[in-house]
Protein backbone atom coordinates (compact mmCIF):
# COMPACT_ATOMS: atom_id res chain seq x y z
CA UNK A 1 -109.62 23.24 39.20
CA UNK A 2 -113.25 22.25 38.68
CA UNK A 3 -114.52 19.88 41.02
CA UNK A 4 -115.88 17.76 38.66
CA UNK A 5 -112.29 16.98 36.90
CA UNK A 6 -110.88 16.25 40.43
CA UNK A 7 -114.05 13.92 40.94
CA UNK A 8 -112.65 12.48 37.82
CA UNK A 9 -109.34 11.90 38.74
CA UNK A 10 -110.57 10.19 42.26
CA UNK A 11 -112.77 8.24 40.42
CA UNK A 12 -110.16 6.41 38.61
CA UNK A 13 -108.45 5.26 41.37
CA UNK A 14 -111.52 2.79 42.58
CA UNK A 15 -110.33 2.87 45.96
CA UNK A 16 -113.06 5.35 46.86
CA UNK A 17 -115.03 4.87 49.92
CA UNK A 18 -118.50 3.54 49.53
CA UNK A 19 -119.85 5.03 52.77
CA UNK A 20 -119.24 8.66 54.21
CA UNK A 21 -120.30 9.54 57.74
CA UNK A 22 -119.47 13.09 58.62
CA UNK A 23 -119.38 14.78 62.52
CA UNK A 24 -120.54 18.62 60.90
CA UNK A 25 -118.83 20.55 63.97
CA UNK A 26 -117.87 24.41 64.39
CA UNK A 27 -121.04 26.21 63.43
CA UNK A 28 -121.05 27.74 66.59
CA UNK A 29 -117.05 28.85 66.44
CA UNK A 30 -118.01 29.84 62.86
CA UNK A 31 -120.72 32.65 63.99
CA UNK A 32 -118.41 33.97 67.31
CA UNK A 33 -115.64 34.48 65.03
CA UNK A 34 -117.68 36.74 63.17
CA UNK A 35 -119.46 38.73 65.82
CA UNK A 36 -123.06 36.59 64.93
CA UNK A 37 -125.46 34.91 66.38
CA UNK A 38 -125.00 31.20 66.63
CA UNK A 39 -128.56 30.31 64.35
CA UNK A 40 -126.08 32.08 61.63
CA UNK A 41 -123.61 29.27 61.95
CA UNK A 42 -126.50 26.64 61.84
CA UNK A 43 -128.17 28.66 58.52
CA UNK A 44 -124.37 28.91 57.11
CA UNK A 45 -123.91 24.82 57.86
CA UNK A 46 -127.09 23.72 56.46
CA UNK A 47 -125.69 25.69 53.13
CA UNK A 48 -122.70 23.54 53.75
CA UNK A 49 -124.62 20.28 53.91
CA UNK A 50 -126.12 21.15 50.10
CA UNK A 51 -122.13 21.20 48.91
CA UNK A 52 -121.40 18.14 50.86
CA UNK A 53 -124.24 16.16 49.25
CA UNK A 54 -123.04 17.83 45.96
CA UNK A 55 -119.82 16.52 46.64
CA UNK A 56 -121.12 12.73 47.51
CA UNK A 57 -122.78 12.90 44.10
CA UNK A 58 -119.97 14.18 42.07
CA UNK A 59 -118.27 11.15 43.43
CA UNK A 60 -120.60 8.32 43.55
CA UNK A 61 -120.30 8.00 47.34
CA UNK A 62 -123.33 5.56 47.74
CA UNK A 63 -124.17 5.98 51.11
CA UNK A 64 -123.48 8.96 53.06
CA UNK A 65 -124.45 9.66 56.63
CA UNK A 66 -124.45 13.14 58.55
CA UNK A 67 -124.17 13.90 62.35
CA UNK A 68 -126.80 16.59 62.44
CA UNK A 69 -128.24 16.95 65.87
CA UNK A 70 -126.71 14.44 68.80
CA UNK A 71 -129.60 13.60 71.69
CA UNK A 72 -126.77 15.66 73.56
CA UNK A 73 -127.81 18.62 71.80
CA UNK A 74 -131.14 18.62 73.72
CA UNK A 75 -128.96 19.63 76.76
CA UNK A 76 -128.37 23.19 74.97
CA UNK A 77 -130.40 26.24 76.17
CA UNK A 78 -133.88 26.29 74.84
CA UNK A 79 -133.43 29.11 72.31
CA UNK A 80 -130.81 27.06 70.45
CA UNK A 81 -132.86 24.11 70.73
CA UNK A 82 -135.72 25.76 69.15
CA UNK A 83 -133.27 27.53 66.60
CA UNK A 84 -131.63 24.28 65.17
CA UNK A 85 -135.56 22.67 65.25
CA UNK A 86 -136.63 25.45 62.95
CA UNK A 87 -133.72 25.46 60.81
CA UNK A 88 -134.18 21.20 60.44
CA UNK A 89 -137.88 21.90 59.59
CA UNK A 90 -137.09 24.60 56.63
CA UNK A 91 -134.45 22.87 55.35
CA UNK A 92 -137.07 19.70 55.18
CA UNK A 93 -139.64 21.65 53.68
CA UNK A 94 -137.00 23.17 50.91
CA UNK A 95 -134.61 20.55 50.01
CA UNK A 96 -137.13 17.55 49.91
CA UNK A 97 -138.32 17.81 45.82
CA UNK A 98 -134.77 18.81 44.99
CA UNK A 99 -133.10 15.79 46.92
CA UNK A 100 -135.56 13.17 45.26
CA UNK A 101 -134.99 15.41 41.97
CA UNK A 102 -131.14 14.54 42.39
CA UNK A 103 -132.28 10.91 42.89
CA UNK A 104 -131.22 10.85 46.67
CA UNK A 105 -132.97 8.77 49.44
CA UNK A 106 -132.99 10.29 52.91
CA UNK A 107 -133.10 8.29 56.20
CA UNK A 108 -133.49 9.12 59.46
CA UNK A 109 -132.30 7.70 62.62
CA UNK A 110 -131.92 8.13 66.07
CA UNK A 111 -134.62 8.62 68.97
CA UNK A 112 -136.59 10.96 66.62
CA UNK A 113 -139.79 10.48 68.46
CA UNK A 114 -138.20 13.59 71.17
CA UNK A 115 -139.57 15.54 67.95
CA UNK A 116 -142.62 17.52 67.70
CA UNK A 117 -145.23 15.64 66.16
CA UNK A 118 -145.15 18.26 63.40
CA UNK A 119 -141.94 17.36 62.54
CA UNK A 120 -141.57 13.68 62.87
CA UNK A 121 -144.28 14.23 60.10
CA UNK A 122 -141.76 15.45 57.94
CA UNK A 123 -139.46 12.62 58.87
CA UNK A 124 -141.75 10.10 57.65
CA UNK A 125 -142.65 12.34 54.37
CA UNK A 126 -139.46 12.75 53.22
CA UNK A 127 -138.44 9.21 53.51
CA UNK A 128 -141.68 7.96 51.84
CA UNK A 129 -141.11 10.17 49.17
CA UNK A 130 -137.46 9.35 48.61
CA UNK A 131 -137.54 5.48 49.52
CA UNK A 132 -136.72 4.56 45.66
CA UNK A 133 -134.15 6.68 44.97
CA UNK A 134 -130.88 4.77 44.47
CA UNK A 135 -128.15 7.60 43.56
CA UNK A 136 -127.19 8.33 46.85
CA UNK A 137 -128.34 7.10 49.85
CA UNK A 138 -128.13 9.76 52.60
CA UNK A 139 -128.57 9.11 56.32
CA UNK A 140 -129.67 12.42 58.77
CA UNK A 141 -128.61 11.50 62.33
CA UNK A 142 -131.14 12.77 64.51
CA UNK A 143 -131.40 12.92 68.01
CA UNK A 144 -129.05 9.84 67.87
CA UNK A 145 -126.51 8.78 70.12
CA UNK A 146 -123.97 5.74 69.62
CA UNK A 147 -124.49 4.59 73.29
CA UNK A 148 -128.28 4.83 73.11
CA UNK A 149 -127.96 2.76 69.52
CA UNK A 150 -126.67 0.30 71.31
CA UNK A 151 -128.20 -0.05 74.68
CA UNK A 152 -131.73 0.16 72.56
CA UNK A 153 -130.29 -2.60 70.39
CA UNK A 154 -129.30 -4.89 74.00
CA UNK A 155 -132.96 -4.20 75.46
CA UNK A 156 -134.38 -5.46 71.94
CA UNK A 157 -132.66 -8.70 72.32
CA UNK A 158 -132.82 -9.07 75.96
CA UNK A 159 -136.92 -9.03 74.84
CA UNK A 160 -136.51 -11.63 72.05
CA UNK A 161 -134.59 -14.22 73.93
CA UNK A 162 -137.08 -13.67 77.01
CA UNK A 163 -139.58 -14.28 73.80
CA UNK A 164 -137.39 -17.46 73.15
CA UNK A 165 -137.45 -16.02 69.66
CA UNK A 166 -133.47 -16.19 69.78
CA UNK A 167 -131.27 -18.36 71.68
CA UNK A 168 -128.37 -15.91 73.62
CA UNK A 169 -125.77 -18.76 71.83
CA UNK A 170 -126.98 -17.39 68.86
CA UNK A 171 -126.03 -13.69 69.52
CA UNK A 172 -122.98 -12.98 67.34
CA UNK A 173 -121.55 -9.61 66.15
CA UNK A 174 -123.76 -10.18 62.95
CA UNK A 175 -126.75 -10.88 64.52
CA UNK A 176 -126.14 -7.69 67.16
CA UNK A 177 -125.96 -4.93 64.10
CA UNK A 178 -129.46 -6.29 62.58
CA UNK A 179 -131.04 -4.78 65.84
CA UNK A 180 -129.10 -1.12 65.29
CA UNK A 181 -131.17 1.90 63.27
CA UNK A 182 -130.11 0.77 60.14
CA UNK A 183 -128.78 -2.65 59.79
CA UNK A 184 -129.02 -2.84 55.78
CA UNK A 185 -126.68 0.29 55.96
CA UNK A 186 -123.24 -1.11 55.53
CA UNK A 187 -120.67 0.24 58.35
CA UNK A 188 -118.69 3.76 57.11
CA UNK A 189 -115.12 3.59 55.39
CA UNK A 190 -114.42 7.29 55.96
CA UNK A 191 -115.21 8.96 59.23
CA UNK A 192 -114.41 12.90 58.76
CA UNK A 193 -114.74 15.72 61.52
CA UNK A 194 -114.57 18.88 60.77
CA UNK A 195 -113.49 22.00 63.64
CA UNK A 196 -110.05 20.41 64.49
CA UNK A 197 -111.65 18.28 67.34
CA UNK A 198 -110.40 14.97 67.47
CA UNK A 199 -113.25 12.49 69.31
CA UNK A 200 -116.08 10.67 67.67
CA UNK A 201 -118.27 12.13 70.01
CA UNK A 202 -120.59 9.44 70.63
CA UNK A 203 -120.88 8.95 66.74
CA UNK A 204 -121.72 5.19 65.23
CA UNK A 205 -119.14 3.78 67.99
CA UNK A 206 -120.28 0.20 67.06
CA UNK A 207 -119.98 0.82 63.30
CA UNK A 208 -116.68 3.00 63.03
CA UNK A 209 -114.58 -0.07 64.78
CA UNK A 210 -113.01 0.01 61.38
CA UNK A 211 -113.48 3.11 59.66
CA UNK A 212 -110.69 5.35 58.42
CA UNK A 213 -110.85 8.59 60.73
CA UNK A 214 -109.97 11.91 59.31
CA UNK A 215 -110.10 15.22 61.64
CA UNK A 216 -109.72 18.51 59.77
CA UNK A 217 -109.46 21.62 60.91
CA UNK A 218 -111.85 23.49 58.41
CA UNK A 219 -114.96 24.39 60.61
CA UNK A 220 -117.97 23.08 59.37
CA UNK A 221 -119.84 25.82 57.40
CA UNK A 222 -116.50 26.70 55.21
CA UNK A 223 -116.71 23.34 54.45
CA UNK A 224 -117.06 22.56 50.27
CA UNK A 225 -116.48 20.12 47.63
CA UNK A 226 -113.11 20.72 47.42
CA UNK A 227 -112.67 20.07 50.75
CA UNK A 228 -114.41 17.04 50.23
CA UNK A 229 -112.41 15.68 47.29
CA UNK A 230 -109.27 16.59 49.32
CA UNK A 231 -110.85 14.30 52.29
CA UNK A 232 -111.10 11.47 49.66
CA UNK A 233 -107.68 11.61 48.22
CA UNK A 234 -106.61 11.31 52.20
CA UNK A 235 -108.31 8.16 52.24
CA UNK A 236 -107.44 6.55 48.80
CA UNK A 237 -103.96 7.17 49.71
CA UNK A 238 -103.77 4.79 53.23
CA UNK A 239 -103.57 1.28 53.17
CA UNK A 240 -106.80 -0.73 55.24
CA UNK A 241 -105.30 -3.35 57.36
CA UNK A 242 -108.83 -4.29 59.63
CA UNK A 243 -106.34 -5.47 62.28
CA UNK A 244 -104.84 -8.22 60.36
CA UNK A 245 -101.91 -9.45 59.08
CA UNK A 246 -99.89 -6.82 57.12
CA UNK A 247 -100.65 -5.77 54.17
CA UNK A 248 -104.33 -6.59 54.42
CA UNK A 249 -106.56 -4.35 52.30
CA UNK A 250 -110.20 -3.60 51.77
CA UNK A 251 -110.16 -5.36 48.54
CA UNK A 252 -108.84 -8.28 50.06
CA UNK A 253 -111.63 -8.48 52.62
């Protein structure tokens, strides 16, 4: 089937998610299970990214966010540091004109100053020259870590009630997520990982308290649009409760 007629089909339900966050795991599996090095996986996953963002499109997924390097990957030996670095810079370079071409806004968060100035300079390039585009809004995840989010988040209010610029009676669940990376970002339906591992992984833990999860086994750089449209009928199929009464669904909310 062409993916575009199953895009069509999904559509028509209009129970699709609105936001996509994806844990992009098994690159590394990927490359030993075919005798090659691991910056083979990452080259073969940033290929997989391009179908994934195809897939968003196809769809009308409006905002889509992608685990791509987790401050715990700073931990891995040098060489794969500097690897993954390299790869993240190319792809920049490359896929910039042809994201903002496809009408696609990319944002970056996490603790991306642990960049090389070089770098961070492409951060801030690619999101100035995307920051109108409305068709898809697409978040990288970048040195970023759900606990860090939110400790970074408590410091920055511990500093503006010592600023009596808040009062702490003030501090409600609202008020927390305007101090995460991206508070206009709404929280994600549809949490997918692929590789057959079955953790978040220190993924959005603040905004995935009621998001859909979805493990599959596919590793990451096999992954394509069919896989992705097969994700999304998953999710139109289950009912959203939000730990309510019965019967509760996201329409209802």
């Amino acid at each position: 089937m062409d993916p575009s007629d199953e895009c069509l089909k999904l559509s028509s339900q209009n129970t699709l998610p609105r936001h996509v966050a994806i844990i992009m795991d098994g690159n590394s599996r990927w490359a030993e299970a075919k005798s090659l090095p691991r910056v083979a996986g990452h080259k073969e996953g940033a290929q997989a990214v391009k179908r994934c963002i195809q897939g968003a499109i196809r769809n009308d997924i409006q905002w889509l966010t992608l685990y791509a390097f987790s401050s715990e990957n700073w931990r891995r030996t040098p060489e794969e540091v500097a690897d993954l670095t390299a790869l993240l810079r190319f792809y920049l370079k490359f896929e910039a004109r042809k994201l903002h071409k496809e009408g696609v806004r990319v944002r970056i968060i996490g603790d991306s100053k642990r960049f090389d100035p070089k770098l961070q300079k492409q951060f801030d390039e690619i999101e100035a020259l995307t920051k109108n585009n409305t068709r898809l809004i697409l978040t990288l995840a970048l040195s970023y870590g759900g606990r860090g989010e939110i400790i970074q988040a408590v410091q920055r209010i511990v500093q503006d009630v010592q600023a009596q610029q808040i009062d702490p009676e003030q501090i409600t669940e609202d008020l927390f997520s305007n101090y995460l990376f991206a508070p206009d970002v709404p929280d994600p339906d549809l949490i997918v990982r692929t590789s057959g591992e079955s953790r978040l992984s220190n993924f959005l833990l603040w905004q995935s308290a009621y998001a859909e999860l979805i493990f599959v086994e596919t590793l990451w750089p096999d992954f394509n649009e069919d896989h992705f449209n097969d994700i999304l009928s998953v999710y139109i199929r289950r009912e959203r409760r939000f730990g309510t009464r019965p019967g509760l669904k996201i329409s209802d909310k």
